[in-house]
XYZ file of C-alpha atoms in Angstrom:
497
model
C 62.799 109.951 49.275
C 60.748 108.973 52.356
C 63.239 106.745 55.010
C 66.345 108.061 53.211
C 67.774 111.796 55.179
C 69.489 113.849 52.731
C 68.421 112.701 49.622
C 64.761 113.830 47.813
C 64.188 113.947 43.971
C 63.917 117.662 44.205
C 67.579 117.973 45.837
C 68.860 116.504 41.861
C 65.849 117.711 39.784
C 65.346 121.066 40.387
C 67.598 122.504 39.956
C 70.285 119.864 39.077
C 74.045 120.707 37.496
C 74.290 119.486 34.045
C 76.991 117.347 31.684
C 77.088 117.223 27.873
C 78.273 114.872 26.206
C 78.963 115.098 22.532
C 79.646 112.433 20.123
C 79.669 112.331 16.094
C 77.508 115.714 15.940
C 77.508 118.946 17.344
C 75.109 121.590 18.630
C 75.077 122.964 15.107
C 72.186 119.751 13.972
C 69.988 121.838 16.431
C 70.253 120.377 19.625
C 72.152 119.026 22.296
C 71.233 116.192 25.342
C 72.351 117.014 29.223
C 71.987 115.366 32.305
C 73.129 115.281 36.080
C 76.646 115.692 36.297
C 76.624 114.185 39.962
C 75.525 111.192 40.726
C 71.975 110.065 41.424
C 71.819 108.493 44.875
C 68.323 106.183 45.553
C 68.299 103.626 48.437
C 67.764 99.672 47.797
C 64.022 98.964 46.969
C 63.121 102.766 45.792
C 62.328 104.011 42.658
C 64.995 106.217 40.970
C 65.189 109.273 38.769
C 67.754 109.541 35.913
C 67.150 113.102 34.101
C 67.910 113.492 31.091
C 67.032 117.052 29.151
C 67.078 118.609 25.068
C 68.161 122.057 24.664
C 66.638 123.947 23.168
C 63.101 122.490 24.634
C 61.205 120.684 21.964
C 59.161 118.099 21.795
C 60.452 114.590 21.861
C 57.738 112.596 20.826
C 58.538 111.791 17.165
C 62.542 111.181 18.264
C 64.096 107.592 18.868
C 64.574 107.455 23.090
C 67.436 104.723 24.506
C 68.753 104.459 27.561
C 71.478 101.543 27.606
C 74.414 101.174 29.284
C 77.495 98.810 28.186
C 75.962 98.265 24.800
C 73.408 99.898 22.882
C 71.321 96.396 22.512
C 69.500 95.139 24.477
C 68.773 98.285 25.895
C 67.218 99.945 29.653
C 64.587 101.492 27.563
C 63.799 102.019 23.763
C 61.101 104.774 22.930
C 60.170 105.285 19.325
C 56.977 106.841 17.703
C 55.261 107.662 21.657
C 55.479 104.046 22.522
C 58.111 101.809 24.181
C 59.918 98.773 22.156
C 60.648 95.905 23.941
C 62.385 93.369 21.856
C 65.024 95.365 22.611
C 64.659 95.925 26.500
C 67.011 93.870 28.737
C 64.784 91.611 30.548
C 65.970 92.946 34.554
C 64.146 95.982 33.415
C 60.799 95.006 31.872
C 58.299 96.192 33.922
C 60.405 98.831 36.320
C 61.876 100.967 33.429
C 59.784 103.398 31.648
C 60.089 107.544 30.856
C 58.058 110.005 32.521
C 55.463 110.968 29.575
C 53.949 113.941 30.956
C 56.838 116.162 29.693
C 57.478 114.588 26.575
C 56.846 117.939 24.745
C 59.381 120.171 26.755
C 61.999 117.478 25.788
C 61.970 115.470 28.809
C 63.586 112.000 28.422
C 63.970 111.541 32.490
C 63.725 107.772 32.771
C 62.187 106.204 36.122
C 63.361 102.933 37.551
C 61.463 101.306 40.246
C 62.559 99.163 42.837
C 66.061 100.021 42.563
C 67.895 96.684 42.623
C 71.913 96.532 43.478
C 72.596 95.350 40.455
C 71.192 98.812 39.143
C 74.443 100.604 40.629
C 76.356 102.032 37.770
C 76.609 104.025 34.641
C 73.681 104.583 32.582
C 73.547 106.392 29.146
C 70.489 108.896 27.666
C 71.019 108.857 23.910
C 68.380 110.734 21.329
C 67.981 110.559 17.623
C 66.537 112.725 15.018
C 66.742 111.153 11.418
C 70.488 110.741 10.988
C 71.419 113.377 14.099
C 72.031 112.207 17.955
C 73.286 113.552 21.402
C 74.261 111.298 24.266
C 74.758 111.928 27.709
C 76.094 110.170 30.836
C 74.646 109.437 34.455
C 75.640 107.601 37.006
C 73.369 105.761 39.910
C 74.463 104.964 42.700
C 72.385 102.163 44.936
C 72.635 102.200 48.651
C 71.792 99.401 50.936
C 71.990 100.036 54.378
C 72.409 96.829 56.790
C 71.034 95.541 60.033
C 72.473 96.810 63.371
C 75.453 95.060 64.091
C 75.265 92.282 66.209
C 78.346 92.403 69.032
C 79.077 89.718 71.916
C 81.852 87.966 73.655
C 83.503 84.760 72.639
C 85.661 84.319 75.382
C 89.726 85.148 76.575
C 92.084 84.349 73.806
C 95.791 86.161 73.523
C 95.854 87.349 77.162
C 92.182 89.380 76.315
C 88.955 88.935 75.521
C 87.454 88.356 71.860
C 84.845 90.682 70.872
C 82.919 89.358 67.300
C 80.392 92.112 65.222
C 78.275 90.962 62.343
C 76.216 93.062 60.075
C 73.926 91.937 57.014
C 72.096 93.884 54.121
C 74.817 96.064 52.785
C 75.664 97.816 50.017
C 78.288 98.794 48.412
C 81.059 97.020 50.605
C 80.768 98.762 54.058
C 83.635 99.592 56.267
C 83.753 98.389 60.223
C 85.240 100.467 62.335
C 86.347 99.532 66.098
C 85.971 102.437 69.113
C 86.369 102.514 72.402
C 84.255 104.793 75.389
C 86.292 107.785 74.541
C 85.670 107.366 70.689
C 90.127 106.270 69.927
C 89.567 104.015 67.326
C 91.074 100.127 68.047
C 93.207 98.055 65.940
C 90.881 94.844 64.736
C 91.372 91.210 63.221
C 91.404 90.714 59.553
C 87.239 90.956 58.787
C 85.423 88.809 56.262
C 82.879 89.946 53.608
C 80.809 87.963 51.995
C 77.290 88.541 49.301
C 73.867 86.524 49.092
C 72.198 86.179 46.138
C 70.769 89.706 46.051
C 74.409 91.123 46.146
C 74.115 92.407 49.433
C 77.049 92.004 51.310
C 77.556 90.682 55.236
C 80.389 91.345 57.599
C 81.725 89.605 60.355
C 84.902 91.017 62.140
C 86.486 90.486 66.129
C 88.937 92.238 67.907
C 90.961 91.205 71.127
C 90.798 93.529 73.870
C 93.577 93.332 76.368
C 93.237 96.563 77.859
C 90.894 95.200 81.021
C 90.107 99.529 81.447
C 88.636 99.705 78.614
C 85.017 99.243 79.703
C 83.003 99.669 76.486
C 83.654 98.704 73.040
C 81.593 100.039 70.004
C 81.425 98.410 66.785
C 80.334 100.668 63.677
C 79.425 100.085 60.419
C 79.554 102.482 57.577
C 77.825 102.965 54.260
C 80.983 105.053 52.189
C 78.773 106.432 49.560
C 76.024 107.974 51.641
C 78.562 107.891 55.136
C 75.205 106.492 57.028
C 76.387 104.045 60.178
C 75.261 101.984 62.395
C 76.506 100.976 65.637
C 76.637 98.621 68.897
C 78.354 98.952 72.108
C 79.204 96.187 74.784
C 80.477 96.401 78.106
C 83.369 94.349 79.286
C 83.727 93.656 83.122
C 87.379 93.328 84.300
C 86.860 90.387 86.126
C 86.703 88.192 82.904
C 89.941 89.395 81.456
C 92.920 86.843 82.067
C 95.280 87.432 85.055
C 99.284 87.520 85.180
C 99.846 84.201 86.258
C 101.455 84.191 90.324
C 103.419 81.775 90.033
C 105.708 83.619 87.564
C 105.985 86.564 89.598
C 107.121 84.352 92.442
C 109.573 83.087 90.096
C 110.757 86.084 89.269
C 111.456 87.064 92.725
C 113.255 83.920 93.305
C 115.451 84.328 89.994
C 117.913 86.812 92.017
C 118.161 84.479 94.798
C 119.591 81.563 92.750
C 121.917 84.256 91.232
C 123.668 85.213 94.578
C 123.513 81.182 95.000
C 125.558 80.594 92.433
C 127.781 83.665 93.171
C 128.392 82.241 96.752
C 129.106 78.827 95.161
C 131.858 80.617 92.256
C 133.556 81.969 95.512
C 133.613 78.816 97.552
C 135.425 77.850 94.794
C 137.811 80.637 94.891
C 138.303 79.741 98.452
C 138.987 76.089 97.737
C 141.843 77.796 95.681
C 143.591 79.690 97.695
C 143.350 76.707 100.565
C 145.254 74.928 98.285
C 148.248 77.302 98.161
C 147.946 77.949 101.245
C 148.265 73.829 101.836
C 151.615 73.713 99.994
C 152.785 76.371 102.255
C 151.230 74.900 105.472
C 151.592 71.102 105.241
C 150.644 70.803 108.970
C 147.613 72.141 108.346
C 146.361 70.443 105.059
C 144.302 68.004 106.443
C 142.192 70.875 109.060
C 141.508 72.979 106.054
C 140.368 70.065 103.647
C 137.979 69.092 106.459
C 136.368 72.273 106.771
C 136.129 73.165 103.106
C 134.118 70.133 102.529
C 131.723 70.801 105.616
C 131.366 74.245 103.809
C 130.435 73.021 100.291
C 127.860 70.200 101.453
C 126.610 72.839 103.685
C 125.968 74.845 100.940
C 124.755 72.330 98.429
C 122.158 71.160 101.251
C 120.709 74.502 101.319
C 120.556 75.208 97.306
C 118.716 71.420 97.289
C 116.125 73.019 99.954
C 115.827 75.863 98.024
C 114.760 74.411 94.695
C 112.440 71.528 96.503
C 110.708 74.902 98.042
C 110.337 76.963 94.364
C 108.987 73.781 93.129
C 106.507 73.522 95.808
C 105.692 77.237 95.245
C 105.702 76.519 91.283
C 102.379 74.125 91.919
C 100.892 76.021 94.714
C 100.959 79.268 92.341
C 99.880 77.329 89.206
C 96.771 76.078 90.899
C 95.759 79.926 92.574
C 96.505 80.780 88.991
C 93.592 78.729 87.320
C 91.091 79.985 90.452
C 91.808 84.046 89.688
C 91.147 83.932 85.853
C 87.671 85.310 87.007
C 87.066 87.085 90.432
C 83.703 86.557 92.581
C 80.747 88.031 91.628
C 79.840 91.077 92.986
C 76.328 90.058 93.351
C 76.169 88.115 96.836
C 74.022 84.840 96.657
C 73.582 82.472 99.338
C 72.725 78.660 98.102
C 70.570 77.115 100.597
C 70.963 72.780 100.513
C 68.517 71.202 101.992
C 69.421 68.337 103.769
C 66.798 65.509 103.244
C 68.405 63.021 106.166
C 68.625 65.910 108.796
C 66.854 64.415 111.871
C 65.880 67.500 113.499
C 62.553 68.524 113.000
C 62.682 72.332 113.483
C 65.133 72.509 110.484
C 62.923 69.666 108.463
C 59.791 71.635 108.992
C 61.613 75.095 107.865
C 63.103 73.373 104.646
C 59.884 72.189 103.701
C 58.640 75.784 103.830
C 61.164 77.241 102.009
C 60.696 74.377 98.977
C 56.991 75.460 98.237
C 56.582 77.866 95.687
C 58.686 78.207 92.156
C 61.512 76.190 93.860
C 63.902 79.012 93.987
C 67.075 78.345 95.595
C 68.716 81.257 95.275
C 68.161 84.708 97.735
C 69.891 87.867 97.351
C 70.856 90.997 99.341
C 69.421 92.904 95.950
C 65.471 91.720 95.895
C 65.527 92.136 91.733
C 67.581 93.896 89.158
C 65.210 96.773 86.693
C 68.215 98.448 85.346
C 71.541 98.100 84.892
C 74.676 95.257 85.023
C 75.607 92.221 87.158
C 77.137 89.041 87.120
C 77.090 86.373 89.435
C 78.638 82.903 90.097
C 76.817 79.815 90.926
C 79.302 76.609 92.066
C 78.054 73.400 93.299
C 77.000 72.076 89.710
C 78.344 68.562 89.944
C 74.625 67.051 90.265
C 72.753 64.986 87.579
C 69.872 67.538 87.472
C 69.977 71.546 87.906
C 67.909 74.717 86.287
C 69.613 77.977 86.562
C 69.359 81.556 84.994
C 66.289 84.310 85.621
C 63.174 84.805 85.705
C 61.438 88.477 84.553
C 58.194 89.438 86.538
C 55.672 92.285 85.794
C 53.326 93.606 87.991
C 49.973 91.877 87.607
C 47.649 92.399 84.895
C 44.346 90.971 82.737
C 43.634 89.277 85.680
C 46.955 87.152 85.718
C 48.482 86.376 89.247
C 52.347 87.190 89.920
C 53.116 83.537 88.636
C 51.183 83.255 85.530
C 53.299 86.453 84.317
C 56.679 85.107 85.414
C 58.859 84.335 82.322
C 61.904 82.226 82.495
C 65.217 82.374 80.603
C 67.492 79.399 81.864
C 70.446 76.529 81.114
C 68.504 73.243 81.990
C 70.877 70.013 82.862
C 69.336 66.274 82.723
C 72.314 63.785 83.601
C 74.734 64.153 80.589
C 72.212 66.848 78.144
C 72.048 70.783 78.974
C 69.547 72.466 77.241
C 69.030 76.452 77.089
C 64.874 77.294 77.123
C 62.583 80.540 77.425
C 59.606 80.297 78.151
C 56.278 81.447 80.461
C 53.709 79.743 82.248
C 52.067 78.736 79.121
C 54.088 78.356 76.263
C 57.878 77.763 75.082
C 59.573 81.145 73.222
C 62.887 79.184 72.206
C 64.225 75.589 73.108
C 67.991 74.862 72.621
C 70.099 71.649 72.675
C 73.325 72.359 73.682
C 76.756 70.574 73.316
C 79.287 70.576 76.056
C 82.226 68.731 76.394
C 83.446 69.230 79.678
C 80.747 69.331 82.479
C 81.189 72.737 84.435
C 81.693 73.063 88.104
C 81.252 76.744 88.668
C 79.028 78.859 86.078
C 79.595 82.667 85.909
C 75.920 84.798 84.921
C 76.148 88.089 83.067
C 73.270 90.262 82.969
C 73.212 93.884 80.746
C 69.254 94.777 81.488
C 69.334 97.733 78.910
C 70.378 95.857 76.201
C 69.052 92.615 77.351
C 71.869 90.436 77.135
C 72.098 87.234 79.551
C 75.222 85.126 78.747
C 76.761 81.840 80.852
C 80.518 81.347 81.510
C 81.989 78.230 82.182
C 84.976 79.837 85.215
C 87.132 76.963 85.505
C 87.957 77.219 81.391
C 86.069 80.796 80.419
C 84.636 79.306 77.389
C 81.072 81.195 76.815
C 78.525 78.688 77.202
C 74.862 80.174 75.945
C 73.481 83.764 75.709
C 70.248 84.866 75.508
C 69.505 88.608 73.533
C 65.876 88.372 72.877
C 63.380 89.685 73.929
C 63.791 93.064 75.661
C 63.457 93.104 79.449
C 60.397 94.679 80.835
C 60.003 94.075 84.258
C 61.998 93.278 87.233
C 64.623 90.424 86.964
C 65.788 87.558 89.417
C 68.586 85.409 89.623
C 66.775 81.508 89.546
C 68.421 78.298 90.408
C 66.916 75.006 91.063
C 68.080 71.406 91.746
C 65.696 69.709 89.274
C 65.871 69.820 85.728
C 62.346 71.466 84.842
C 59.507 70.212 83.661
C 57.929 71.690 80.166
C 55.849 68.704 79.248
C 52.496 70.919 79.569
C 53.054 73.695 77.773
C 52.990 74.557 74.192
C 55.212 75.110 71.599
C 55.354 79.270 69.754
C 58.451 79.283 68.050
């Protein structure tokens, strides 16, 4: 069957293995009914072939033809006197069941189904009568669905990693989702969920938490277990966005021994108080010396355990603020934000701002000119104004007559006082605008890039929550990291989605 490797009508016709079935009468009435003894394996939407065959050869058009399956009425198909009844015929079938005629008179009662449905999948039964004498035999049809390419991104840390979510529609049967990582070790996943539409296909969603920051790439694959068909996606992971051993509790753990041999040294101050006392009663002259000194010893100590616990809790907040800055590490892309400063009075530096303003507004330069293949991520601070644009634009090299502008097209996270909105778009038209809800205005946003499988997603750093990605469409031309201190303006262009 054409789109379907591995499986043709010829590979179950011709020749195929065969199963009788008897019931009531035997091969003595003359003859007996066979059919495949594997099953017959068709994928969603195409037609299928069930064979079924009379030995000896004869000719079948006077006999009584039905194909059923749980129950003899209503029937698949009911052929009687060369034509087909169909008070009888279940009503999924009228119209896609019928027999192939042409070998009618070799005793062929192969029956065709078209547009194999999943509902299809199952066990059909071939069943012929002459007068009072009939044969039956059993096939089974298997319908095979295979699903969309899964779908695989990050949600954000969670359990000391990183939560990685697949989805997958269009299957069937029930697929199995399988978790892999670069070297092909399989990885233990979440509890997935499974779930049909009204066609009985089924969709999958499943995560897994990655804690091993090494890891690099993670595949998702999903697997059809009757024909053992996959698909799969990978996505890369950088280390930077995996959560960090918090500072603060090393430090504390260092300290931990300290305070130990404190507290030793206090246990045997008190073991010298002890023994000054005996050695009071024995020395009465020289009670009051020792009691002197003993207490100089102990506030002398006590002063120095107070200093040493005001100094871990000053190391305790110090730590637990470096803690919240090195969830995520720099970017190794280096950018340079150039503020302009409207009130400077020197006119050298006016003039060159004024320069550097004209064009598309760009804010942003880099040591890299533009990115045409691989991955990057970069981090943009600063973001406390009312109005910003920031993301990338993708330009190709000039064609139809259209200058470098005209081809430009944009993928950015637009902010307007209190709204953020996420838009694509070119010079002419809008591919996909977004409202988006965020709580919790970001200071510092983190960009990831993937050019091959043109993935653009926004991290807020302060919290890691993922804030937007983009995934479509592919990348084509040479992309450049775009920020701007003014919300954009779309109010002339037109509207494709």
């Amino acid at each position: 069957m054409e789109g379907f490797p591995g499986f043709s009508p010829a590979s179950f016709l011709l020749p195929f293995l065969l199963l009788q079935v008897p019931t009531l009468c035997s091969a003595g009435f003359g003859f007996s009914v066979k059919a495949s003894a594997e099953p017959v394996v068709v994928l969603l939407g195409e037609d299928a072939i069930l064979p079924c065959q009379l030995y000896p050869a004869q000719s079948t058009a006077h006999m009584h033809i039905r194909w059923y399956r749980a129950q003899l009425s209503p029937a698949v198909l009911v052929f009687q006197d060369r034509q087909d009844l169909g008070g009888e015929q279940m009503l999924e079938y009228r119209g896609r069941a019928e027999l192939l005629g042409a070998s009618l008179g070799r005793g062929d009662a192969t029956l065709q189904i078209r547009r194999a449905r999943t509902s299809d999948h199952g066990q059909y039964r071939c069943r012929v009568e002459d007068g009072d004498v009939f044969q039956e035999a059993t096939v089974e049809l298997h319908v095979i669905g295979l699903g969309s390419v899964p779908h695989i991104y990050m949600m954000g840390p969670e359990e000391g990693g990183i939560r990685v979510l697949c989805s997958s529609g269009g299957w069937f049967p029930s697929p199995k989702v399988q978790w892999r990582d670069t070297a092909g070790v399989k990885l233990p996943s979440l509890p997935e969920s499974q779930s049909q539409d009204g066609d009985g296909l089924f969709r999958v969603v499943a995560s897994l938490v990655v804690k091993d920051s090494s890891v690099g790439n993670v595949t998702c694959s999903i697997q059809n277990l009757l024909s053992g068909q996959e698909k799969a996606s990978a996505i890369f992971l950088p280390e930077p966005f995996f959560p960090r051993v918090s500072p603060w509790k090393v430090a504390l753990a260092g300290t931990l021994p300290v305070i130990g041999i404190l507290l030793s040294g206090l246990s045997y101050v008190g073991w010298k108080q002890h023994q000054a006392k005996k050695r009071a009663i024995k020395e009465k002259k020289k009670e009051s010396q020792e009691t002197d000194q003993m207490r100089s010893e102990k506030e002398s100590v006590l002063k120095d355990q107070e200093k040493l616990e005001a100094e871990l809790e000053r190391r305790k907040k110090l730590y637990h603020e470096d803690w919240k800055k090195a969830l995520i590490y720099p970017a190794l892309v280096s950018l340079n934000h150039e503020i302009f400063d409207q009130n400077n009075s020197d006119p050298k530096r006016k003039e060159n701002c004024n320069e550097e303003i004209q064009g598309d507004g760009n804010l942003i330069t880099l040591e890299k000119k533009d990115f045409k293949s691989g991955q990057y991520y970069w981090e943009v601070d600063k973001m406390d104004t009312d109005e910003w644009t920031l993301g990338i634009y993708e330009e190709h090299e000039e064609e139809n007559g259209l200058s470098k502008e005209a081809s430009k097209k944009f993928r950015v996270l637009v902010k307007r006082g209190c709204e953020y909105r996420a838009l694509a778009y070119c010079s002419q038209n809008i591919a996909l605008e977004e409202s988006l809800l965020i709580k919790e205005h970001p200071q510092k946003i983190v960009i990831f890039l993937d050019y091959e499988d043109s993935n653009l997603s926004f991290y807020d750093v302060a919290s890691g929550a993922h804030i937007f990605s983009f995934t479509q469409p592919s990348f084509s031309g040479s992309v450049n990291p775009y920020f701007k201190h003014k919300a954009i303006e779309l109010s002339h262009l037109s509207n494709i989605k």
